[in-house]
PDB file of C-alpha atoms in Angstrom:
ATOM      1  CA  MET A 984      26.606 -35.875  11.922  1.00 84.00           C
ATOM      2  CA  SER A 985      29.565 -38.056  12.617  1.00 84.00           C
ATOM      3  CA  HIS A 986      31.385 -36.900   9.420  1.00 86.00           C
ATOM      4  CA  ALA A 987      30.759 -33.225  10.211  1.00 88.00           C
ATOM      5  CA  PHE A 988      31.587 -33.369  13.871  1.00 89.00           C
ATOM      6  CA  VAL A 989      33.229 -36.451  15.383  1.00 90.00           C
ATOM      7  CA  PRO A 990      31.963 -40.343  15.463  1.00 90.00           C
ATOM      8  CA  MET A 991      28.827 -40.475  17.431  1.00 92.00           C
ATOM      9  CA  ALA A 992      25.833 -42.631  17.747  1.00 94.00           C
ATOM     10  CA  VAL A 993      22.600 -40.820  16.673  1.00 93.00           C
ATOM     11  CA  ASP A 994      19.246 -42.069  18.008  1.00 94.00           C
ATOM     12  CA  PHE A 995      16.040 -40.279  16.384  1.00 92.00           C
ATOM     13  CA  LEU A 996      13.295 -39.552  18.580  1.00 93.00           C
ATOM     14  CA  GLU A 997      10.635 -39.699  15.650  1.00 91.00           C
ATOM     15  CA  GLU A 998       9.335 -42.630  13.701  1.00 89.00           C
ATOM     16  CA  VAL A 999      10.038 -40.657  10.578  1.00 89.00           C
ATOM     17  CA  PRO A1000      12.885 -38.287  11.108  1.00 84.00           C
ATOM     18  CA  SER A1001      12.395 -34.596  10.258  1.00 86.00           C
ATOM     19  CA  PRO A1002      14.483 -33.100   7.324  1.00 89.00           C
ATOM     20  CA  GLY A1003      17.994 -31.930   8.691  1.00 92.00           C
ATOM     21  CA  GLU A1004      20.611 -29.623   7.209  1.00 95.00           C
ATOM     22  CA  ILE A1005      24.230 -29.146   8.127  1.00 96.00           C
ATOM     23  CA  THR A1006      26.229 -26.188   6.402  1.00 95.00           C
ATOM     24  CA  GLY A1007      29.703 -25.028   7.402  1.00 94.00           C
ATOM     25  CA  HIS A1008      32.890 -22.974   6.768  1.00 94.00           C
ATOM     26  CA  ARG A1009      36.474 -23.295   7.737  1.00 95.00           C
ATOM     27  CA  LEU A1010      38.693 -20.258   9.017  1.00 94.00           C
ATOM     28  CA  GLY A1011      41.985 -21.399   9.611  1.00 93.00           C
ATOM     29  CA  PRO A1012      41.876 -24.048  12.324  1.00 94.00           C
ATOM     30  CA  VAL A1013      38.420 -23.271  13.322  1.00 96.00           C
ATOM     31  CA  ARG A1014      35.302 -24.794  11.646  1.00 96.00           C
ATOM     32  CA  ILE A1015      31.847 -23.345  11.912  1.00 97.00           C
ATOM     33  CA  LEU A1016      28.802 -25.508  11.410  1.00 97.00           C
ATOM     34  CA  LYS A1017      25.142 -24.526  11.389  1.00 97.00           C
ATOM     35  CA  VAL A1018      22.729 -27.372  12.214  1.00 96.00           C
ATOM     36  CA  GLN A1019      19.063 -27.777  12.091  1.00 96.00           C
ATOM     37  CA  ALA A1020      17.020 -30.945  12.396  1.00 95.00           C
ATOM     38  CA  GLY A1021      14.354 -32.853  14.372  1.00 95.00           C
ATOM     39  CA  PRO A1022      14.476 -34.542  17.906  1.00 96.00           C
ATOM     40  CA  GLN A1023      17.292 -36.839  18.441  1.00 95.00           C
ATOM     41  CA  THR A1024      19.845 -37.933  21.010  1.00 96.00           C
ATOM     42  CA  VAL A1025      23.535 -37.959  20.169  1.00 96.00           C
ATOM     43  CA  THR A1026      26.105 -40.106  22.195  1.00 96.00           C
ATOM     44  CA  ARG A1027      29.853 -40.231  21.998  1.00 94.00           C
ATOM     45  CA  GLY A1028      30.985 -43.202  24.283  1.00 92.00           C
ATOM     46  CA  ARG A1029      34.390 -44.702  24.983  1.00 89.00           C
ATOM     47  CA  ARG A1030      34.517 -46.927  21.928  1.00 88.00           C
ATOM     48  CA  LEU A1031      34.179 -44.121  19.531  1.00 88.00           C
ATOM     49  CA  ILE A1032      36.637 -42.044  21.266  1.00 88.00           C
ATOM     50  CA  ALA A1033      39.134 -44.892  21.062  1.00 75.00           C
ATOM     51  CA  ASP A1034      39.094 -44.392  17.130  1.00 63.00           C
ATOM     52  CA  GLY A1035      41.666 -41.832  17.643  1.00 64.00           C
ATOM     53  CA  ASP A1036      40.220 -38.418  16.683  1.00 72.00           C
ATOM     54  CA  SER A1037      42.256 -35.463  17.460  1.00 84.00           C
ATOM     55  CA  PRO A1038      40.620 -33.689  20.642  1.00 90.00           C
ATOM     56  CA  THR A1039      38.438 -30.875  19.763  1.00 94.00           C
ATOM     57  CA  LEU A1040      36.550 -28.180  21.862  1.00 96.00           C
ATOM     58  CA  ILE A1041      32.995 -27.537  20.475  1.00 97.00           C
ATOM     59  CA  LEU A1042      31.219 -24.369  21.506  1.00 97.00           C
ATOM     60  CA  SER A1043      27.426 -24.671  20.547  1.00 97.00           C
ATOM     61  CA  VAL A1044      25.251 -21.654  20.521  1.00 97.00           C
ATOM     62  CA  GLN A1045      21.540 -22.633  20.659  1.00 97.00           C
ATOM     63  CA  GLU A1046      19.351 -20.783  18.049  1.00 96.00           C
ATOM     64  CA  ARG A1047      16.036 -22.822  18.351  1.00 96.00           C
ATOM     65  CA  GLY A1048      14.860 -25.735  20.842  1.00 96.00           C
ATOM     66  CA  THR A1049      16.268 -26.710  24.083  1.00 97.00           C
ATOM     67  CA  SER A1050      19.134 -29.108  24.474  1.00 97.00           C
ATOM     68  CA  LEU A1051      19.913 -31.376  27.554  1.00 97.00           C
ATOM     69  CA  LYS A1052      23.744 -31.624  27.557  1.00 97.00           C
ATOM     70  CA  GLU A1053      25.885 -34.355  29.895  1.00 97.00           C
ATOM     71  CA  GLN A1054      29.572 -34.381  30.317  1.00 96.00           C
ATOM     72  CA  ASP A1055      31.872 -34.891  33.216  1.00 95.00           C
ATOM     73  CA  GLY A1056      29.202 -35.799  35.717  1.00 93.00           C
ATOM     74  CA  ARG A1057      27.246 -32.792  34.996  1.00 95.00           C
ATOM     75  CA  GLU A1058      24.077 -32.050  32.994  1.00 95.00           C
ATOM     76  CA  THR A1059      22.622 -28.628  31.987  1.00 96.00           C
ATOM     77  CA  LEU A1060      19.824 -27.160  29.824  1.00 96.00           C
ATOM     78  CA  ILE A1061      20.803 -24.872  26.954  1.00 97.00           C
ATOM     79  CA  ARG A1062      18.126 -22.786  25.905  1.00 96.00           C
ATOM     80  CA  PRO A1063      18.113 -20.230  22.786  1.00 96.00           C
ATOM     81  CA  GLY A1064      20.662 -17.503  22.980  1.00 94.00           C
ATOM     82  CA  GLN A1065      22.768 -19.534  25.355  1.00 95.00           C
ATOM     83  CA  PHE A1066      26.000 -21.634  24.582  1.00 97.00           C
ATOM     84  CA  SER A1067      27.848 -24.577  25.998  1.00 97.00           C
ATOM     85  CA  LEU A1068      31.202 -26.306  25.715  1.00 97.00           C
ATOM     86  CA  THR A1069      31.854 -30.033  24.829  1.00 96.00           C
ATOM     87  CA  ASP A1070      35.233 -31.629  24.869  1.00 96.00           C
ATOM     88  CA  THR A1071      35.311 -34.526  22.260  1.00 94.00           C
ATOM     89  CA  SER A1072      38.134 -36.319  24.115  1.00 93.00           C
ATOM     90  CA  ARG A1073      35.646 -37.430  26.825  1.00 93.00           C
ATOM     91  CA  VAL A1074      32.201 -39.200  26.874  1.00 95.00           C
ATOM     92  CA  PHE A1075      29.211 -36.843  26.154  1.00 96.00           C
ATOM     93  CA  ARG A1076      25.628 -36.987  25.597  1.00 97.00           C
ATOM     94  CA  LYS A1077      22.973 -34.603  24.122  1.00 97.00           C
ATOM     95  CA  ARG A1078      19.306 -34.802  23.892  1.00 97.00           C
ATOM     96  CA  ILE A1079      16.877 -32.511  22.031  1.00 96.00           C
ATOM     97  CA  GLU A1080      13.361 -33.340  22.186  1.00 95.00           C
ATOM     98  CA  GLU A1081      12.056 -30.866  19.686  1.00 95.00           C
ATOM     99  CA  GLU A1082      13.070 -29.389  16.193  1.00 95.00           C
ATOM    100  CA  PHE A1083      16.234 -27.499  16.763  1.00 96.00           C
ATOM    101  CA  ALA A1084      18.881 -25.282  15.321  1.00 97.00           C
ATOM    102  CA  PHE A1085      22.312 -24.434  16.670  1.00 97.00           C
ATOM    103  CA  THR A1086      25.734 -22.922  15.433  1.00 97.00           C
ATOM    104  CA  SER A1087      28.784 -24.657  16.496  1.00 97.00           C
ATOM    105  CA  PHE A1088      32.474 -23.715  16.463  1.00 98.00           C
ATOM    106  CA  HIS A1089      34.993 -26.219  16.567  1.00 96.00           C
ATOM    107  CA  PHE A1090      38.505 -25.495  18.179  1.00 96.00           C
ATOM    108  CA  PRO A1091      41.401 -27.853  18.020  1.00 94.00           C
ATOM    109  CA  ARG A1092      42.286 -28.541  21.746  1.00 93.00           C
ATOM    110  CA  ALA A1093      45.904 -28.100  20.934  1.00 91.00           C
ATOM    111  CA  GLU A1094      45.319 -24.597  19.761  1.00 91.00           C
ATOM    112  CA  LEU A1095      43.657 -23.547  23.091  1.00 90.00           C
ATOM    113  CA  ASP A1096      46.283 -22.301  25.659  1.00 85.00           C
ATOM    114  CA  VAL A1097      44.459 -22.841  28.864  1.00 89.00           C
ATOM    115  CA  ARG A1098      44.962 -25.265  31.796  1.00 89.00           C
ATOM    116  CA  GLU A1099      43.208 -28.539  31.450  1.00 92.00           C
ATOM    117  CA  LYS A1100      41.637 -28.510  34.943  1.00 92.00           C
ATOM    118  CA  ASP A1101      39.996 -25.191  34.210  1.00 93.00           C
ATOM    119  CA  LEU A1102      38.597 -26.281  30.777  1.00 93.00           C
ATOM    120  CA  ARG A1103      37.159 -29.587  32.370  1.00 93.00           C
ATOM    121  CA  ALA A1104      35.349 -27.390  34.937  1.00 94.00           C
ATOM    122  CA  LEU A1105      33.332 -25.669  32.187  1.00 95.00           C
ATOM    123  CA  THR A1106      31.968 -28.584  30.293  1.00 95.00           C
ATOM    124  CA  ALA A1107      28.255 -29.242  30.446  1.00 94.00           C
ATOM    125  CA  THR A1108      27.801 -25.745  31.860  1.00 94.00           C
ATOM    126  CA  THR A1109      25.392 -23.097  30.640  1.00 96.00           C
ATOM    127  CA  PHE A1110      26.645 -19.777  29.443  1.00 95.00           C
ATOM    128  CA  ASP A1111      24.034 -16.960  28.675  1.00 91.00           C
ATOM    129  CA  GLY A1112      26.479 -14.598  26.875  1.00 82.00           C
ATOM    130  CA  SER A1113      24.771 -11.452  28.303  1.00 82.00           C
ATOM    131  CA  GLU A1114      27.871  -9.908  30.053  1.00 80.00           C
ATOM    132  CA  GLY A1115      31.607 -10.051  30.645  1.00 82.00           C
ATOM    133  CA  SER A1116      33.978 -12.379  28.650  1.00 87.00           C
ATOM    134  CA  ALA A1117      30.937 -14.638  27.730  1.00 91.00           C
ATOM    135  CA  ALA A1118      29.243 -11.583  25.972  1.00 90.00           C
ATOM    136  CA  LEU A1119      32.463 -10.641  24.184  1.00 88.00           C
ATOM    137  CA  LEU A1120      33.064 -14.153  22.944  1.00 93.00           C
ATOM    138  CA  THR A1121      29.507 -14.662  21.532  1.00 93.00           C
ATOM    139  CA  SER A1122      29.275 -11.406  20.162  1.00 92.00           C
ATOM    140  CA  TYR A1123      32.502 -11.953  18.203  1.00 93.00           C
ATOM    141  CA  LEU A1124      31.683 -15.436  17.128  1.00 96.00           C
ATOM    142  CA  ARG A1125      28.106 -14.503  15.847  1.00 94.00           C
ATOM    143  CA  GLN A1126      29.741 -11.685  13.732  1.00 92.00           C
ATOM    144  CA  MET A1127      32.642 -14.105  12.588  1.00 94.00           C
ATOM    145  CA  ALA A1128      29.899 -16.755  11.399  1.00 95.00           C
ATOM    146  CA  ARG A1129      27.959 -14.022   9.523  1.00 92.00           C
ATOM    147  CA  GLU A1130      31.192 -12.805   7.756  1.00 91.00           C
ATOM    148  CA  ALA A1131      32.788 -16.355   7.254  1.00 92.00           C
ATOM    149  CA  ALA A1132      31.623 -16.737   3.628  1.00 90.00           C
ATOM    150  CA  GLY A1133      33.258 -13.561   2.442  1.00 89.00           C
ATOM    151  CA  LEU A1134      36.469 -13.787   4.267  1.00 88.00           C
ATOM    152  CA  ASP A1135      39.817 -14.835   2.359  1.00 88.00           C
ATOM    153  CA  GLU A1136      42.105 -17.293   3.706  1.00 89.00           C
ATOM    154  CA  ALA A1137      44.531 -14.822   5.617  1.00 87.00           C
ATOM    155  CA  VAL A1138      41.805 -12.736   7.126  1.00 87.00           C
ATOM    156  CA  GLY A1139      39.988 -16.005   8.181  1.00 90.00           C
ATOM    157  CA  ARG A1140      43.089 -17.128   9.952  1.00 91.00           C
ATOM    158  CA  ARG A1141      43.414 -13.950  11.905  1.00 88.00           C
ATOM    159  CA  ALA A1142      39.724 -14.109  12.782  1.00 91.00           C
ATOM    160  CA  ALA A1143      40.088 -17.624  14.058  1.00 93.00           C
ATOM    161  CA  SER A1144      43.130 -16.692  16.090  1.00 90.00           C
ATOM    162  CA  THR A1145      41.295 -13.770  17.895  1.00 90.00           C
ATOM    163  CA  ALA A1146      38.354 -16.327  18.530  1.00 93.00           C
ATOM    164  CA  LEU A1147      40.822 -18.691  20.267  1.00 93.00           C
ATOM    165  CA  ASP A1148      42.170 -15.779  22.362  1.00 89.00           C
ATOM    166  CA  LEU A1149      38.609 -14.772  23.416  1.00 91.00           C
ATOM    167  CA  LEU A1150      37.690 -18.407  24.242  1.00 94.00           C
ATOM    168  CA  ALA A1151      40.946 -18.784  26.386  1.00 90.00           C
ATOM    169  CA  LEU A1152      40.022 -15.482  28.093  1.00 88.00           C
ATOM    170  CA  LEU A1153      36.519 -16.987  28.919  1.00 92.00           C
ATOM    171  CA  VAL A1154      38.206 -19.993  30.490  1.00 92.00           C
ATOM    172  CA  ASP A1155      40.661 -17.877  32.454  1.00 88.00           C
ATOM    173  CA  ASP A1156      38.032 -15.530  33.716  1.00 86.00           C
ATOM    174  CA  ARG A1157      35.826 -18.459  34.955  1.00 87.00           C
ATOM    175  CA  ALA A1158      38.875 -19.957  36.574  1.00 85.00           C
ATOM    176  CA  GLY A1159      39.396 -16.726  38.626  1.00 78.00           C
ATOM    177  CA  LEU A1160      42.556 -15.755  36.608  1.00 70.00           C
ATOM    178  CA  VAL A1161      41.228 -12.116  36.141  1.00 59.00           C
ATOM    179  CA  LEU A1162      43.222  -8.955  35.366  1.00 56.00           C
ATOM    180  CA  PRO A1163      44.012  -6.854  38.547  1.00 56.00           C
ATOM    181  CA  GLN A1164      42.430  -3.470  38.603  1.00 57.00           C
ATOM    182  CA  GLY A1165      44.344  -0.278  39.021  1.00 57.00           C
ATOM    183  CA  SER A1166      46.265   2.524  37.447  1.00 57.00           C
ATOM    184  CA  ARG A1167      48.984   0.354  35.964  1.00 64.00           C
ATOM    185  CA  THR A1168      46.279  -1.525  33.823  1.00 77.00           C
ATOM    186  CA  ALA A1169      44.663   1.859  32.934  1.00 81.00           C
ATOM    187  CA  ALA A1170      48.071   3.328  31.642  1.00 81.00           C
ATOM    188  CA  SER A1171      48.702   0.131  29.867  1.00 86.00           C
ATOM    189  CA  LEU A1172      45.274   0.297  27.981  1.00 90.00           C
ATOM    190  CA  GLU A1173      45.892   4.092  26.970  1.00 90.00           C
ATOM    191  CA  ARG A1174      49.325   3.300  25.774  1.00 89.00           C
ATOM    192  CA  VAL A1175      47.933   0.477  23.600  1.00 94.00           C
ATOM    193  CA  LYS A1176      45.025   2.736  22.250  1.00 94.00           C
ATOM    194  CA  ASP A1177      47.669   5.375  21.326  1.00 93.00           C
ATOM    195  CA  HIS A1178      49.716   2.695  19.406  1.00 94.00           C
ATOM    196  CA  ILE A1179      46.533   1.628  17.536  1.00 95.00           C
ATOM    197  CA  LEU A1180      45.511   5.125  16.477  1.00 94.00           C
ATOM    198  CA  CYS A1181      49.165   5.782  15.403  1.00 93.00           C
ATOM    199  CA  ASN A1182      48.908   2.524  13.129  1.00 95.00           C
ATOM    200  CA  LEU A1183      45.156   2.717  12.189  1.00 95.00           C
ATOM    201  CA  ARG A1184      46.053   2.924   8.459  1.00 94.00           C
ATOM    202  CA  ASP A1185      47.824  -0.457   8.594  1.00 95.00           C
ATOM    203  CA  PRO A1186      45.709  -3.117   7.173  1.00 92.00           C
ATOM    204  CA  ASP A1187      47.866  -5.665   8.947  1.00 92.00           C
ATOM    205  CA  LEU A1188      47.214  -4.272  12.434  1.00 94.00           C
ATOM    206  CA  SER A1189      45.941  -7.141  14.546  1.00 93.00           C
ATOM    207  CA  PRO A1190      45.880  -8.227  18.288  1.00 92.00           C
ATOM    208  CA  SER A1191      49.166 -10.362  17.714  1.00 91.00           C
ATOM    209  CA  THR A1192      50.991  -7.306  16.326  1.00 93.00           C
ATOM    210  CA  ILE A1193      49.742  -4.938  18.845  1.00 94.00           C
ATOM    211  CA  ALA A1194      50.627  -7.193  21.737  1.00 91.00           C
ATOM    212  CA  GLU A1195      54.128  -7.663  20.383  1.00 90.00           C
ATOM    213  CA  ALA A1196      54.764  -3.972  19.916  1.00 91.00           C
ATOM    214  CA  ASN A1197      53.452  -3.255  23.494  1.00 89.00           C
ATOM    215  CA  PHE A1198      55.465  -6.201  25.115  1.00 82.00           C
ATOM    216  CA  MET A1199      52.476  -8.109  26.443  1.00 85.00           C
ATOM    217  CA  SER A1200      50.727 -11.196  25.594  1.00 83.00           C
ATOM    218  CA  VAL A1201      47.722 -11.365  23.339  1.00 88.00           C
ATOM    219  CA  ARG A1202      45.606 -12.768  26.269  1.00 86.00           C
ATOM    220  CA  PHE A1203      46.702  -9.749  28.464  1.00 87.00           C
ATOM    221  CA  LEU A1204      45.713  -7.468  25.570  1.00 91.00           C
ATOM    222  CA  HIS A1205      42.143  -8.952  25.419  1.00 90.00           C
ATOM    223  CA  LYS A1206      41.883  -8.732  29.158  1.00 86.00           C
ATOM    224  CA  LEU A1207      42.637  -4.793  28.918  1.00 89.00           C
ATOM    225  CA  PHE A1208      39.827  -4.252  26.491  1.00 91.00           C
ATOM    226  CA  GLN A1209      37.424  -6.615  28.422  1.00 86.00           C
ATOM    227  CA  GLN A1210      37.291  -3.968  31.166  1.00 81.00           C
ATOM    228  CA  GLU A1211      35.490  -1.573  28.695  1.00 83.00           C
ATOM    229  CA  GLY A1212      33.177  -4.251  27.488  1.00 85.00           C
ATOM    230  CA  VAL A1213      34.617  -4.472  23.856  1.00 90.00           C
ATOM    231  CA  THR A1214      37.081  -6.684  21.756  1.00 92.00           C
ATOM    232  CA  VAL A1215      40.331  -5.377  20.478  1.00 94.00           C
ATOM    233  CA  GLY A1216      39.111  -5.860  16.834  1.00 93.00           C
ATOM    234  CA  GLY A1217      35.738  -4.085  17.804  1.00 93.00           C
ATOM    235  CA  TRP A1218      37.535  -1.025  19.102  1.00 95.00           C
ATOM    236  CA  ILE A1219      39.734  -0.971  16.058  1.00 96.00           C
ATOM    237  CA  ARG A1220      36.714  -1.142  13.644  1.00 95.00           C
ATOM    238  CA  THR A1221      34.849   1.629  15.467  1.00 95.00           C
ATOM    239  CA  GLN A1222      37.845   4.056  15.234  1.00 96.00           C
ATOM    240  CA  ARG A1223      38.381   3.229  11.440  1.00 96.00           C
ATOM    241  CA  LEU A1224      34.555   3.681  10.776  1.00 96.00           C
ATOM    242  CA  GLU A1225      34.547   6.972  12.468  1.00 95.00           C
ATOM    243  CA  ARG A1226      37.487   8.292  10.371  1.00 95.00           C
ATOM    244  CA  CYS A1227      35.798   6.874   7.264  1.00 95.00           C
ATOM    245  CA  SER A1228      32.530   8.717   8.005  1.00 94.00           C
ATOM    246  CA  ARG A1229      34.258  12.044   8.376  1.00 93.00           C
ATOM    247  CA  ASP A1230      36.347  11.588   5.182  1.00 93.00           C
ATOM    248  CA  LEU A1231      33.294  10.701   3.149  1.00 93.00           C
ATOM    249  CA  LEU A1232      31.812  14.081   3.811  1.00 92.00           C
ATOM    250  CA  ARG A1233      35.067  15.808   2.870  1.00 91.00           C
ATOM    251  CA  PRO A1234      36.219  17.179  -0.721  1.00 90.00           C
ATOM    252  CA  MET A1235      38.715  14.369  -0.798  1.00 87.00           C
ATOM    253  CA  ALA A1236      35.852  11.840  -1.243  1.00 89.00           C
ATOM    254  CA  ALA A1237      35.405  12.898  -4.914  1.00 87.00           C
ATOM    255  CA  GLU A1238      38.936  11.878  -5.785  1.00 89.00           C
ATOM    256  CA  LEU A1239      39.536   8.927  -3.547  1.00 90.00           C
ATOM    257  CA  GLY A1240      36.116   7.274  -3.773  1.00 92.00           C
ATOM    258  CA  VAL A1241      34.485   5.028  -1.153  1.00 93.00           C
ATOM    259  CA  ALA A1242      36.997   2.192  -1.909  1.00 93.00           C
ATOM    260  CA  GLY A1243      40.044   4.589  -1.565  1.00 94.00           C
ATOM    261  CA  ILE A1244      38.701   5.968   1.967  1.00 94.00           C
ATOM    262  CA  ALA A1245      38.209   2.485   3.216  1.00 94.00           C
ATOM    263  CA  ARG A1246      41.807   1.422   2.108  1.00 94.00           C
ATOM    264  CA  ARG A1247      43.240   4.767   3.572  1.00 94.00           C
ATOM    265  CA  TRP A1248      41.998   3.700   7.078  1.00 95.00           C
ATOM    266  CA  GLY A1249      43.044   0.085   6.987  1.00 95.00           C
ATOM    267  CA  PHE A1250      40.027  -1.781   5.358  1.00 94.00           C
ATOM    268  CA  ALA A1251      41.617  -4.004   2.878  1.00 88.00           C
ATOM    269  CA  ASN A1252      38.222  -5.460   1.687  1.00 88.00           C
ATOM    270  CA  SER A1253      35.723  -2.954   0.319  1.00 87.00           C
ATOM    271  CA  SER A1254      32.638  -5.284   0.596  1.00 89.00           C
ATOM    272  CA  HIS A1255      33.623  -6.053   4.179  1.00 90.00           C
ATOM    273  CA  PHE A1256      33.943  -2.210   4.789  1.00 93.00           C
ATOM    274  CA  SER A1257      30.455  -1.552   3.208  1.00 93.00           C
ATOM    275  CA  ARG A1258      28.785  -4.292   5.505  1.00 92.00           C
ATOM    276  CA  ALA A1259      30.592  -2.857   8.710  1.00 93.00           C
ATOM    277  CA  PHE A1260      29.640   0.666   7.770  1.00 95.00           C
ATOM    278  CA  ARG A1261      25.875  -0.275   7.171  1.00 93.00           C
ATOM    279  CA  ASP A1262      25.819  -2.202  10.545  1.00 93.00           C
ATOM    280  CA  ALA A1263      27.270   0.907  12.395  1.00 93.00           C
ATOM    281  CA  TYR A1264      25.450   3.634  10.676  1.00 93.00           C
ATOM    282  CA  GLY A1265      22.407   1.980   9.139  1.00 93.00           C
ATOM    283  CA  MET A1266      23.109   2.979   5.442  1.00 93.00           C
ATOM    284  CA  THR A1267      25.655   2.319   2.944  1.00 93.00           C
ATOM    285  CA  PRO A1268      28.789   4.626   2.540  1.00 93.00           C
ATOM    286  CA  ARG A1269      27.375   6.244  -0.681  1.00 92.00           C
ATOM    287  CA  ASP A1270      23.999   6.922   1.025  1.00 92.00           C
ATOM    288  CA  TRP A1271      25.905   8.564   3.882  1.00 93.00           C
ATOM    289  CA  GLN A1272      27.473  10.951   1.531  1.00 89.00           C
ATOM    290  CA  VAL A1273      24.264  11.848  -0.143  1.00 88.00           C
ATOM    291  CA  SER A1274      22.674  12.437   3.186  1.00 87.00           C
ATOM    292  CA  GLY A1275      25.502  14.448   4.412  1.00 84.00           C
ATOM    293  CA  GLY A1276      25.812  12.245   7.387  1.00 78.00           C
ATOM    294  CA  SER A1277      22.385  12.975   8.583  1.00 73.00           C
ATOM    295  CA  ALA A1278      21.956   9.427  10.167  1.00 55.00           C
ATOM    296  CA  GLY A1279      23.578  10.708  13.383  1.00 50.00           C
TER     297      GLY A1279
END
């Protein structure tokens, strides 16, 4: 546990500890760890913090079991489907009295562009991920964890960058630094969407390139799309998939093939395209062709 996370004291709550497992991936600066084990308490005290680890923010999504988290004078229960934040630069304690499983995302504190006081206010707090910026963040992180093993280094770094932006968006949102409503933001959103549609075929299209082209910050860009309950990447993927689904039913499909059509609309990785298409339409691209798009 100390090697995978940060130095911690681990106390088992069983005479014979249950089998445990930790598996993980790294995407750019972000580490993803899936953990399952038996009842235990983990504590990070001042002596272990003094060992000089780089400060890390850990976001843990509870999959099974219930955790009691303590940090910064607060304690909270984290149940399956909920998540919490832990700052490894300060003392914390976590107690789980049953077999458990969770997925954790480790973000270098130096990479997260938020105010310290806003972040400190959210440790040992329960997020249910059912609406708003919390829903956007957890939805993206779950998808990123599922795809992590198949992403190459460049795509992984871009995915990690978006995850950091969405986490910063959550912190800002809870701090009350919300995007004002009105015609100006609506016009900005439409301008951004037009830019995306004009550049949909570009495989390098990303939140950072979109923000730069429209003279805004990546954070502001994510806030624009948050109003519609989607992420920037999710909206781009939906637009690309819609165009691919139409082209797969046209005569050009015989010449270009599935991989060619995927590349035509900015999907650089054909296996990633196939998974995304199946998730969206419930069948593979080839089955879609055979059925004539009858999946609706």
